[in-house]
């Protein structure tokens, strides 16, 4: 054939899928990280915050397994247990992690600055809102309930328990698209605070937006950030932003307050026939 037919979507963004912890709630993504560190400590193995944060965004059993595969954690486990980690060990740590998380998650599930206003701005443009998370069902339900009390109610929510595989598989994004009747993928934006969130968006073929200041890559509470020297803050923020860009983010914002402007930019790209 001498000609090949191609098609370009030139409409606007129809759906934004948001991660929960570190993106719309839980400043610095504190609830899961503390449960992870304590869970390993309960097994006699010290794990650093940095090591535990690396796979953040994944389904939590897979997250624990990923941490156990780090060289320093493997060696620490051997030193304590005189053997390799087994799936049964991961099962036990996941059960303990689940209890620790459920005990603390509600206290950490406060909405982050700018979330309500940004969501209202998107809804004004007719954009649908979905929530997704690597949490299991019980934890996801608590977060959604807490957020609803503060005025954030997505049109659809899902979690890793509801799909064949959690992030970086694209299934939660596709599930949201199916349930809300949204297509093509060019009309969808995925917003998250971890490299795994960015990888998930790429796997789904949608736009990816990273949130740097309030999320896992900074890993600090609002009070800790306010106490930082301005130069230290700028250095840490630059590092967080770079990590998200390197993971494939099309755009990186510091806080949710900047998201409506980014959506406007994506709409401009779409009018020109650009794809994620």
GROMACS .gro file of C-alpha atoms in nm:
model
  276
    1UNK     CA    1   0.000   0.000   0.000
    2UNK     CA    2   0.120   0.352  -0.082
    3UNK     CA    3  -0.068   0.515   0.206
    4UNK     CA    4  -0.114   0.436   0.573
    5UNK     CA    5  -0.411   0.568   0.767
    6UNK     CA    6  -0.334   0.734   1.100
    7UNK     CA    7  -0.567   0.900   1.347
    8UNK     CA    8  -0.503   1.172   1.606
    9UNK     CA    9  -0.722   1.252   1.905
   10UNK     CA   10  -0.767   1.630   1.923
   11UNK     CA   11  -1.021   1.652   2.205
   12UNK     CA   12  -0.960   1.748   2.568
   13UNK     CA   13  -0.864   1.550   2.877
   14UNK     CA   14  -1.164   1.346   2.992
   15UNK     CA   15  -1.032   1.159   3.296
   16UNK     CA   16  -0.766   1.212   3.563
   17UNK     CA   17  -0.667   0.912   3.775
   18UNK     CA   18  -0.510   1.004   4.109
   19UNK     CA   19  -0.296   0.801   4.343
   20UNK     CA   20  -0.387   0.842   4.712
   21UNK     CA   21  -0.099   0.857   4.966
   22UNK     CA   22   0.150   1.132   4.887
   23UNK     CA   23  -0.063   1.264   4.601
   24UNK     CA   24  -0.398   1.369   4.749
   25UNK     CA   25  -0.360   1.261   5.115
   26UNK     CA   26  -0.084   1.184   5.367
   27UNK     CA   27   0.188   1.449   5.335
   28UNK     CA   28   0.517   1.276   5.259
   29UNK     CA   29   0.352   0.933   5.225
   30UNK     CA   30   0.410   0.855   5.593
   31UNK     CA   31   0.155   0.587   5.681
   32UNK     CA   32   0.282   0.306   5.458
   33UNK     CA   33   0.652   0.376   5.506
   34UNK     CA   34   0.634   0.361   5.884
   35UNK     CA   35   0.440   0.034   5.866
   36UNK     CA   36   0.701  -0.113   5.630
   37UNK     CA   37   0.997  -0.015   5.847
   38UNK     CA   38   0.829  -0.139   6.164
   39UNK     CA   39   0.725  -0.463   5.994
   40UNK     CA   40   1.084  -0.548   5.903
   41UNK     CA   41   1.200  -0.442   6.248
   42UNK     CA   42   0.953  -0.688   6.398
   43UNK     CA   43   1.135  -0.958   6.198
   44UNK     CA   44   1.467  -0.847   6.342
   45UNK     CA   45   1.584  -0.671   6.026
   46UNK     CA   46   1.660  -0.300   6.012
   47UNK     CA   47   1.551  -0.140   5.685
   48UNK     CA   48   1.620   0.225   5.602
   49UNK     CA   49   1.345   0.465   5.499
   50UNK     CA   50   1.519   0.507   5.163
   51UNK     CA   51   1.520   0.134   5.094
   52UNK     CA   52   1.159   0.094   5.199
   53UNK     CA   53   1.048   0.389   4.984
   54UNK     CA   54   1.204   0.261   4.662
   55UNK     CA   55   0.915   0.039   4.542
   56UNK     CA   56   0.643   0.269   4.683
   57UNK     CA   57   0.327   0.261   4.474
   58UNK     CA   58   0.335  -0.114   4.412
   59UNK     CA   59   0.083  -0.359   4.554
   60UNK     CA   60   0.203  -0.407   4.910
   61UNK     CA   61   0.289  -0.780   4.907
   62UNK     CA   62   0.496  -0.713   4.595
   63UNK     CA   63   0.644  -0.406   4.765
   64UNK     CA   64   0.764  -0.613   5.060
   65UNK     CA   65   0.909  -0.873   4.826
   66UNK     CA   66   1.093  -0.601   4.629
   67UNK     CA   67   1.250  -0.469   4.948
   68UNK     CA   68   1.364  -0.821   5.050
   69UNK     CA   69   1.543  -0.848   4.714
   70UNK     CA   70   1.770  -0.552   4.786
   71UNK     CA   71   2.126  -0.673   4.847
   72UNK     CA   72   2.164  -0.506   5.186
   73UNK     CA   73   1.830  -0.643   5.305
   74UNK     CA   74   1.912  -0.995   5.180
   75UNK     CA   75   2.235  -0.988   5.378
   76UNK     CA   76   2.073  -0.848   5.690
   77UNK     CA   77   1.806  -1.120   5.670
   78UNK     CA   78   2.072  -1.393   5.635
   79UNK     CA   79   2.260  -1.255   5.933
   80UNK     CA   80   1.951  -1.275   6.153
   81UNK     CA   81   1.767  -1.581   6.022
   82UNK     CA   82   2.057  -1.786   5.877
   83UNK     CA   83   1.859  -1.851   5.558
   84UNK     CA   84   1.697  -1.681   5.259
   85UNK     CA   85   1.360  -1.505   5.267
   86UNK     CA   86   1.068  -1.727   5.167
   87UNK     CA   87   0.720  -1.647   5.038
   88UNK     CA   88   0.588  -1.761   5.375
   89UNK     CA   89   0.803  -1.492   5.539
   90UNK     CA   90   0.659  -1.233   5.303
   91UNK     CA   91   0.308  -1.357   5.380
   92UNK     CA   92   0.375  -1.310   5.752
   93UNK     CA   93   0.523  -0.963   5.700
   94UNK     CA   94   0.230  -0.862   5.481
   95UNK     CA   95  -0.016  -0.971   5.749
   96UNK     CA   96   0.175  -0.772   6.010
   97UNK     CA   97   0.210  -0.473   5.775
   98UNK     CA   98  -0.165  -0.477   5.714
   99UNK     CA   99  -0.238  -0.456   6.086
  100UNK     CA  100   0.018  -0.179   6.140
  101UNK     CA  101  -0.119   0.019   5.845
  102UNK     CA  102  -0.482  -0.014   5.950
  103UNK     CA  103  -0.390   0.108   6.299
  104UNK     CA  104  -0.235   0.430   6.167
  105UNK     CA  105  -0.378   0.509   5.827
  106UNK     CA  106  -0.679   0.717   5.933
  107UNK     CA  107  -0.462   0.963   6.127
  108UNK     CA  108  -0.244   1.019   5.818
  109UNK     CA  109  -0.524   1.048   5.562
  110UNK     CA  110  -0.570   1.425   5.566
  111UNK     CA  111  -0.613   1.596   5.231
  112UNK     CA  112  -0.309   1.777   5.095
  113UNK     CA  113  -0.308   2.149   5.013
  114UNK     CA  114  -0.480   2.244   4.690
  115UNK     CA  115  -0.660   1.914   4.635
  116UNK     CA  116  -1.021   2.030   4.674
  117UNK     CA  117  -0.976   2.346   4.465
  118UNK     CA  118  -0.792   2.159   4.189
  119UNK     CA  119  -1.055   1.886   4.172
  120UNK     CA  120  -1.330   2.148   4.153
  121UNK     CA  121  -1.147   2.319   3.868
  122UNK     CA  122  -1.120   1.991   3.676
  123UNK     CA  123  -1.486   1.905   3.732
  124UNK     CA  124  -1.582   2.248   3.596
  125UNK     CA  125  -1.417   2.140   3.272
  126UNK     CA  126  -1.624   1.820   3.266
  127UNK     CA  127  -1.330   1.599   3.362
  128UNK     CA  128  -1.404   1.276   3.547
  129UNK     CA  129  -1.202   1.183   3.856
  130UNK     CA  130  -1.079   0.840   3.965
  131UNK     CA  131  -0.866   0.719   4.255
  132UNK     CA  132  -0.625   0.424   4.254
  133UNK     CA  133  -0.383   0.282   4.507
  134UNK     CA  134  -0.146  -0.001   4.583
  135UNK     CA  135  -0.331  -0.048   4.915
  136UNK     CA  136  -0.549  -0.350   4.980
  137UNK     CA  137  -0.926  -0.306   5.001
  138UNK     CA  138  -0.963  -0.241   5.375
  139UNK     CA  139  -0.695   0.029   5.377
  140UNK     CA  140  -0.823   0.188   5.056
  141UNK     CA  141  -1.174   0.210   5.204
  142UNK     CA  142  -1.046   0.393   5.513
  143UNK     CA  143  -0.855   0.647   5.304
  144UNK     CA  144  -1.154   0.710   5.077
  145UNK     CA  145  -1.384   0.754   5.377
  146UNK     CA  146  -1.148   1.004   5.541
  147UNK     CA  147  -1.106   1.200   5.217
  148UNK     CA  148  -1.481   1.215   5.162
  149UNK     CA  149  -1.526   1.387   5.498
  150UNK     CA  150  -1.300   1.665   5.371
  151UNK     CA  151  -1.474   1.700   5.036
  152UNK     CA  152  -1.282   1.471   4.798
  153UNK     CA  153  -1.503   1.204   4.640
  154UNK     CA  154  -1.375   1.050   4.313
  155UNK     CA  155  -1.628   0.927   4.059
  156UNK     CA  156  -1.464   0.585   4.083
  157UNK     CA  157  -1.205   0.429   4.312
  158UNK     CA  158  -1.011   0.108   4.289
  159UNK     CA  159  -0.715  -0.063   4.452
  160UNK     CA  160  -0.462  -0.336   4.387
  161UNK     CA  161  -0.696  -0.597   4.536
  162UNK     CA  162  -0.946  -0.541   4.254
  163UNK     CA  163  -0.722  -0.616   3.954
  164UNK     CA  164  -0.506  -0.908   3.834
  165UNK     CA  165  -0.187  -0.721   3.922
  166UNK     CA  166  -0.106  -0.389   4.087
  167UNK     CA  167   0.132  -0.125   3.957
  168UNK     CA  168   0.327  -0.099   3.736
  169UNK     CA  169   0.066  -0.302   3.545
  170UNK     CA  170  -0.187  -0.063   3.386
  171UNK     CA  171  -0.500  -0.248   3.496
  172UNK     CA  172  -0.627   0.003   3.755
  173UNK     CA  173  -0.612   0.282   3.497
  174UNK     CA  174  -0.793   0.067   3.241
  175UNK     CA  175  -1.051  -0.033   3.501
  176UNK     CA  176  -1.123   0.334   3.574
  177UNK     CA  177  -1.153   0.406   3.201
  178UNK     CA  178  -1.396   0.116   3.157
  179UNK     CA  179  -1.611   0.198   3.459
  180UNK     CA  180  -1.634   0.568   3.366
  181UNK     CA  181  -1.672   0.511   2.993
  182UNK     CA  182  -1.364   0.708   2.893
  183UNK     CA  183  -1.143   0.655   2.588
  184UNK     CA  184  -0.903   0.692   2.408
  185UNK     CA  185  -0.594   0.667   2.629
  186UNK     CA  186  -0.478   1.007   2.501
  187UNK     CA  187  -0.768   1.162   2.695
  188UNK     CA  188  -0.647   1.019   3.027
  189UNK     CA  189  -0.395   1.160   3.279
  190UNK     CA  190  -0.241   0.961   3.565
  191UNK     CA  191  -0.118   1.161   3.866
  192UNK     CA  192   0.110   1.012   4.132
  193UNK     CA  193   0.411   1.076   4.351
  194UNK     CA  194   0.632   0.771   4.281
  195UNK     CA  195   0.842   0.637   3.993
  196UNK     CA  196   0.611   0.333   3.989
  197UNK     CA  197   0.316   0.567   3.922
  198UNK     CA  198   0.503   0.712   3.625
  199UNK     CA  199   0.587   0.366   3.490
  200UNK     CA  200   0.224   0.264   3.524
  201UNK     CA  201   0.110   0.561   3.316
  202UNK     CA  202   0.362   0.475   3.045
  203UNK     CA  203   0.246   0.113   3.043
  204UNK     CA  204  -0.113   0.231   3.002
  205UNK     CA  205  -0.024   0.477   2.727
  206UNK     CA  206  -0.166   0.778   2.915
  207UNK     CA  207  -0.021   1.112   3.024
  208UNK     CA  208   0.184   1.103   3.344
  209UNK     CA  209   0.210   1.383   3.602
  210UNK     CA  210   0.440   1.351   3.903
  211UNK     CA  211   0.384   1.529   4.234
  212UNK     CA  212   0.717   1.612   4.397
  213UNK     CA  213   0.693   1.821   4.714
  214UNK     CA  214   0.420   1.636   4.904
  215UNK     CA  215   0.501   1.281   4.809
  216UNK     CA  216   0.722   0.980   4.852
  217UNK     CA  217   1.023   1.123   4.673
  218UNK     CA  218   1.058   1.403   4.928
  219UNK     CA  219   0.934   1.178   5.207
  220UNK     CA  220   0.890   1.459   5.459
  221UNK     CA  221   0.596   1.579   5.665
  222UNK     CA  222   0.471   1.933   5.620
  223UNK     CA  223   0.632   2.029   5.951
  224UNK     CA  224   0.966   1.880   5.848
  225UNK     CA  225   0.960   2.070   5.521
  226UNK     CA  226   0.883   2.398   5.695
  227UNK     CA  227   1.183   2.342   5.922
  228UNK     CA  228   1.426   2.291   5.632
  229UNK     CA  229   1.682   2.550   5.534
  230UNK     CA  230   1.570   2.699   5.196
  231UNK     CA  231   1.882   2.569   5.021
  232UNK     CA  232   1.830   2.220   5.161
  233UNK     CA  233   1.465   2.230   5.055
  234UNK     CA  234   1.555   2.340   4.702
  235UNK     CA  235   1.816   2.064   4.673
  236UNK     CA  236   1.579   1.793   4.793
  237UNK     CA  237   1.295   1.917   4.575
  238UNK     CA  238   1.518   1.921   4.266
  239UNK     CA  239   1.622   1.562   4.340
  240UNK     CA  240   1.259   1.454   4.384
  241UNK     CA  241   1.155   1.620   4.058
  242UNK     CA  242   1.446   1.464   3.870
  243UNK     CA  243   1.357   1.115   3.994
  244UNK     CA  244   1.003   1.151   3.859
  245UNK     CA  245   1.118   1.285   3.524
  246UNK     CA  246   1.370   1.001   3.493
  247UNK     CA  247   1.088   0.754   3.559
  248UNK     CA  248   0.896   0.891   3.262
  249UNK     CA  249   0.680   1.178   3.389
  250UNK     CA  250   0.559   1.403   3.111
  251UNK     CA  251   0.510   1.681   3.367
  252UNK     CA  252   0.614   1.729   3.731
  253UNK     CA  253   0.437   1.962   3.971
  254UNK     CA  254   0.534   2.048   4.326
  255UNK     CA  255   0.181   2.042   4.470
  256UNK     CA  256  -0.171   1.973   4.349
  257UNK     CA  257  -0.235   2.346   4.322
  258UNK     CA  258  -0.041   2.344   3.993
  259UNK     CA  259  -0.239   2.062   3.830
  260UNK     CA  260  -0.515   2.263   3.650
  261UNK     CA  261  -0.249   2.459   3.463
  262UNK     CA  262  -0.082   2.135   3.353
  263UNK     CA  263  -0.416   1.996   3.232
  264UNK     CA  264  -0.457   2.311   3.022
  265UNK     CA  265  -0.113   2.248   2.873
  266UNK     CA  266  -0.201   1.888   2.792
  267UNK     CA  267  -0.519   2.008   2.621
  268UNK     CA  268  -0.308   2.238   2.406
  269UNK     CA  269  -0.083   1.947   2.308
  270UNK     CA  270  -0.386   1.732   2.226
  271UNK     CA  271  -0.531   1.998   1.994
  272UNK     CA  272  -0.204   1.976   1.801
  273UNK     CA  273  -0.246   1.599   1.771
  274UNK     CA  274   0.026   1.513   2.024
  275UNK     CA  275   0.021   1.180   2.208
  276UNK     CA  276   0.154   1.082   2.552
   0.00000   0.00000   0.00000
